PDB file of C-alpha atoms in Angstrom:
ATOM      1  CA  MET W   1       0.000   0.000   0.000  1.00  0.00           C
ATOM      2  CA  LYS W   2       1.102   3.542  -0.660  1.00  0.00           C
ATOM      3  CA  TYR W   3       0.601   6.481   1.660  1.00  0.00           C
ATOM      4  CA  PHE W   4       1.037  10.166   0.905  1.00  0.00           C
ATOM      5  CA  VAL W   5       2.595  11.625   4.041  1.00  0.00           C
ATOM      6  CA  ILE W   6       3.043  15.261   4.953  1.00  0.00           C
ATOM      7  CA  GLY W   7       5.105  16.121   8.011  1.00  0.00           C
ATOM      8  CA  ASN W   8       5.405  19.626   9.407  1.00  0.00           C
ATOM      9  CA  ALA W   9       7.576  20.557  12.362  1.00  0.00           C
ATOM     10  CA  ILE W  10       5.744  21.659  15.478  1.00  0.00           C
ATOM     11  CA  ASP W  11       7.176  24.885  16.822  1.00  0.00           C
ATOM     12  CA  VAL W  12       9.317  24.229  19.844  1.00  0.00           C
ATOM     13  CA  ASN W  13      10.377  26.734  22.463  1.00  0.00           C
ATOM     14  CA  PRO W  14      11.973  29.594  20.472  1.00  0.00           C
ATOM     15  CA  THR W  15      13.894  30.694  23.568  1.00  0.00           C
ATOM     16  CA  ALA W  16      15.475  27.287  24.167  1.00  0.00           C
ATOM     17  CA  PRO W  17      19.206  27.468  24.843  1.00  0.00           C
ATOM     18  CA  SER W  18      21.388  26.555  21.872  1.00  0.00           C
ATOM     19  CA  GLY W  19      22.701  23.493  23.746  1.00  0.00           C
ATOM     20  CA  GLU W  20      19.163  22.121  24.069  1.00  0.00           C
ATOM     21  CA  VAL W  21      18.517  22.726  20.367  1.00  0.00           C
ATOM     22  CA  ALA W  22      21.840  21.029  19.511  1.00  0.00           C
ATOM     23  CA  ARG W  23      20.781  17.966  21.578  1.00  0.00           C
ATOM     24  CA  MET W  24      17.475  17.857  19.704  1.00  0.00           C
ATOM     25  CA  PHE W  25      19.365  17.843  16.393  1.00  0.00           C
ATOM     26  CA  GLU W  26      21.764  15.186  17.658  1.00  0.00           C
ATOM     27  CA  GLN W  27      19.183  12.914  19.310  1.00  0.00           C
ATOM     28  CA  ARG W  28      16.033  13.386  17.200  1.00  0.00           C
ATOM     29  CA  ILE W  29      16.383  15.236  13.920  1.00  0.00           C
ATOM     30  CA  ILE W  30      19.545  13.771  12.391  1.00  0.00           C
ATOM     31  CA  PRO W  31      18.749  10.162  13.430  1.00  0.00           C
ATOM     32  CA  SER W  32      15.230  10.526  11.958  1.00  0.00           C
ATOM     33  CA  LEU W  33      16.539  11.901   8.676  1.00  0.00           C
ATOM     34  CA  GLU W  34      19.089   9.080   8.525  1.00  0.00           C
ATOM     35  CA  MET W  35      16.308   6.503   9.029  1.00  0.00           C
ATOM     36  CA  MET W  36      14.271   8.115   6.254  1.00  0.00           C
ATOM     37  CA  ALA W  37      17.315   8.114   3.952  1.00  0.00           C
ATOM     38  CA  LYS W  38      17.689   4.372   4.637  1.00  0.00           C
ATOM     39  CA  TRP W  39      14.001   3.824   3.808  1.00  0.00           C
ATOM     40  CA  GLU W  40      14.596   5.689   0.552  1.00  0.00           C
ATOM     41  CA  GLU W  41      17.514   3.368  -0.261  1.00  0.00           C
ATOM     42  CA  GLU W  42      15.280   0.350   0.538  1.00  0.00           C
ATOM     43  CA  GLY W  43      12.490   1.624  -1.750  1.00  0.00           C
ATOM     44  CA  LYS W  44       9.997   2.222   1.104  1.00  0.00           C
ATOM     45  CA  PHE W  45      10.065   5.975   0.694  1.00  0.00           C
ATOM     46  CA  THR W  46      10.272   8.594  -2.030  1.00  0.00           C
ATOM     47  CA  GLY W  47       9.948  12.313  -1.576  1.00  0.00           C
ATOM     48  CA  GLY W  48      11.807  15.070   0.141  1.00  0.00           C
ATOM     49  CA  GLY W  49      11.972  18.044   2.405  1.00  0.00           C
ATOM     50  CA  PHE W  50      10.297  21.360   1.684  1.00  0.00           C
ATOM     51  CA  ALA W  51      12.688  24.007   0.392  1.00  0.00           C
ATOM     52  CA  GLY W  52      13.030  26.795   2.952  1.00  0.00           C
ATOM     53  CA  ARG W  53      10.623  25.185   5.416  1.00  0.00           C
ATOM     54  CA  ARG W  54      10.806  22.639   8.219  1.00  0.00           C
ATOM     55  CA  GLY W  55       8.786  19.782   6.809  1.00  0.00           C
ATOM     56  CA  ALA W  56       8.562  17.128   4.125  1.00  0.00           C
ATOM     57  CA  ALA W  57       6.178  15.264   1.843  1.00  0.00           C
ATOM     58  CA  PHE W  58       6.705  11.732   0.645  1.00  0.00           C
ATOM     59  CA  ILE W  59       5.162   8.494  -0.514  1.00  0.00           C
ATOM     60  CA  LEU W  60       5.607   5.718   2.037  1.00  0.00           C
ATOM     61  CA  GLU W  61       5.296   2.045   1.059  1.00  0.00           C
ATOM     62  CA  ALA W  62       3.874  -0.196   3.803  1.00  0.00           C
ATOM     63  CA  GLU W  63       2.012  -3.510   3.986  1.00  0.00           C
ATOM     64  CA  SER W  64      -0.805  -2.075   6.121  1.00  0.00           C
ATOM     65  CA  HIS W  65      -2.073   0.994   7.937  1.00  0.00           C
ATOM     66  CA  GLU W  66      -0.549  -0.441  11.095  1.00  0.00           C
ATOM     67  CA  GLU W  67       2.890  -0.771   9.502  1.00  0.00           C
ATOM     68  CA  ALA W  68       2.708   2.796   8.170  1.00  0.00           C
ATOM     69  CA  ALA W  69       1.834   4.058  11.659  1.00  0.00           C
ATOM     70  CA  ARG W  70       4.586   1.922  13.228  1.00  0.00           C
ATOM     71  CA  LEU W  71       7.217   3.194  10.785  1.00  0.00           C
ATOM     72  CA  LEU W  72       6.363   6.826  11.412  1.00  0.00           C
ATOM     73  CA  ALA W  73       6.200   6.327  15.194  1.00  0.00           C
ATOM     74  CA  SER W  74       9.663   4.732  15.098  1.00  0.00           C
ATOM     75  CA  LEU W  75      11.218   8.020  13.981  1.00  0.00           C
ATOM     76  CA  PRO W  76      12.933   9.777  16.903  1.00  0.00           C
ATOM     77  CA  PHE W  77      11.308  13.103  15.907  1.00  0.00           C
ATOM     78  CA  TRP W  78       7.844  11.554  15.595  1.00  0.00           C
ATOM     79  CA  SER W  79       6.430  13.487  18.560  1.00  0.00           C
ATOM     80  CA  ILE W  80       7.610  16.898  17.345  1.00  0.00           C
ATOM     81  CA  ILE W  81       6.143  16.542  13.842  1.00  0.00           C
ATOM     82  CA  LYS W  82       2.494  17.030  12.893  1.00  0.00           C
ATOM     83  CA  TRP W  83       1.698  14.156  10.505  1.00  0.00           C
ATOM     84  CA  GLU W  84      -0.955  13.879   7.829  1.00  0.00           C
ATOM     85  CA  VAL W  85      -1.177  10.374   6.357  1.00  0.00           C
ATOM     86  CA  ILE W  86      -3.390   9.759   3.320  1.00  0.00           C
ATOM     87  CA  PRO W  87      -3.805   6.199   1.977  1.00  0.00           C
ATOM     88  CA  LEU W  88      -3.545   6.157  -1.801  1.00  0.00           C
ATOM     89  CA  GLN W  89      -5.698   4.092  -4.130  1.00  0.00           C
ATOM     90  CA  PRO W  90      -4.273   2.848  -7.432  1.00  0.00           C
ATOM     91  CA  ILE W  91      -5.439   4.819 -10.480  1.00  0.00           C
ATOM     92  CA  ARG W  92      -6.629   1.563 -12.109  1.00  0.00           C
ATOM     93  CA  ALA W  93      -9.019   0.998  -9.195  1.00  0.00           C
ATOM     94  CA  GLN W  94     -10.337   4.549  -9.581  1.00  0.00           C
ATOM     95  CA  ALA W  95     -10.860   4.028 -13.328  1.00  0.00           C
ATOM     96  CA  ASP W  96     -12.803   0.822 -12.605  1.00  0.00           C
ATOM     97  CA  MET W  97     -14.975   2.647 -10.060  1.00  0.00           C
ATOM     98  CA  ALA W  98     -15.643   5.453 -12.542  1.00  0.00           C
ATOM     99  CA  ARG W  99     -16.774   2.891 -15.129  1.00  0.00           C
ATOM    100  CA  GLN W 100     -19.125   1.325 -12.583  1.00  0.00           C
ATOM    101  CA  GLN W 101     -20.512   4.736 -11.677  1.00  0.00           C
ATOM    102  CA  LEU W 102     -21.051   5.541 -15.346  1.00  0.00           C
ATOM    103  CA  GLN W 103     -22.922   2.265 -15.833  1.00  0.00           C
ATOM    104  CA  THR W 104     -25.123   3.029 -12.823  1.00  0.00           C
ATOM    105  CA  LEU W 105     -25.859   6.526 -14.145  1.00  0.00           C
ATOM    106  CA  LYS W 106     -26.758   5.183 -17.584  1.00  0.00           C
ATOM    107  CA  THR W 107     -29.079   2.593 -16.028  1.00  0.00           C
ATOM    108  CA  MET W 108     -30.767   5.267 -13.909  1.00  0.00           C
ATOM    109  CA  ALA W 109     -31.198   7.560 -16.943  1.00  0.00           C
ATOM    110  CA  LYS W 110     -33.087   4.953 -19.007  1.00  0.00           C
ATOM    111  CA  PRO W 111     -36.818   5.702 -19.274  1.00  0.00           C
TER     112      PRO W 111
END
């Protein structure tokens, strides 16, 4: 299954000392980005970060909704990102549904 994922950074304390921010980069941000880069190498992920903004959009490959949720929750920065996860349906399935809808409409339009 494919999921369109949008992640936007939640604003953290803007007055945090630089040492605290450095720890966040060291312990959460860089390890998360490294995990995502590995997923990209494994073919589970394609996408990228927003230019000039703290966030990203990508397509995530997972076997189930549960696996998609588990993968995202495994990222060290999971709790400081606002996630939007949208399951994607194959275009072929949408074309088949449109054909079925058309057939239903034609049947309803017959006198």
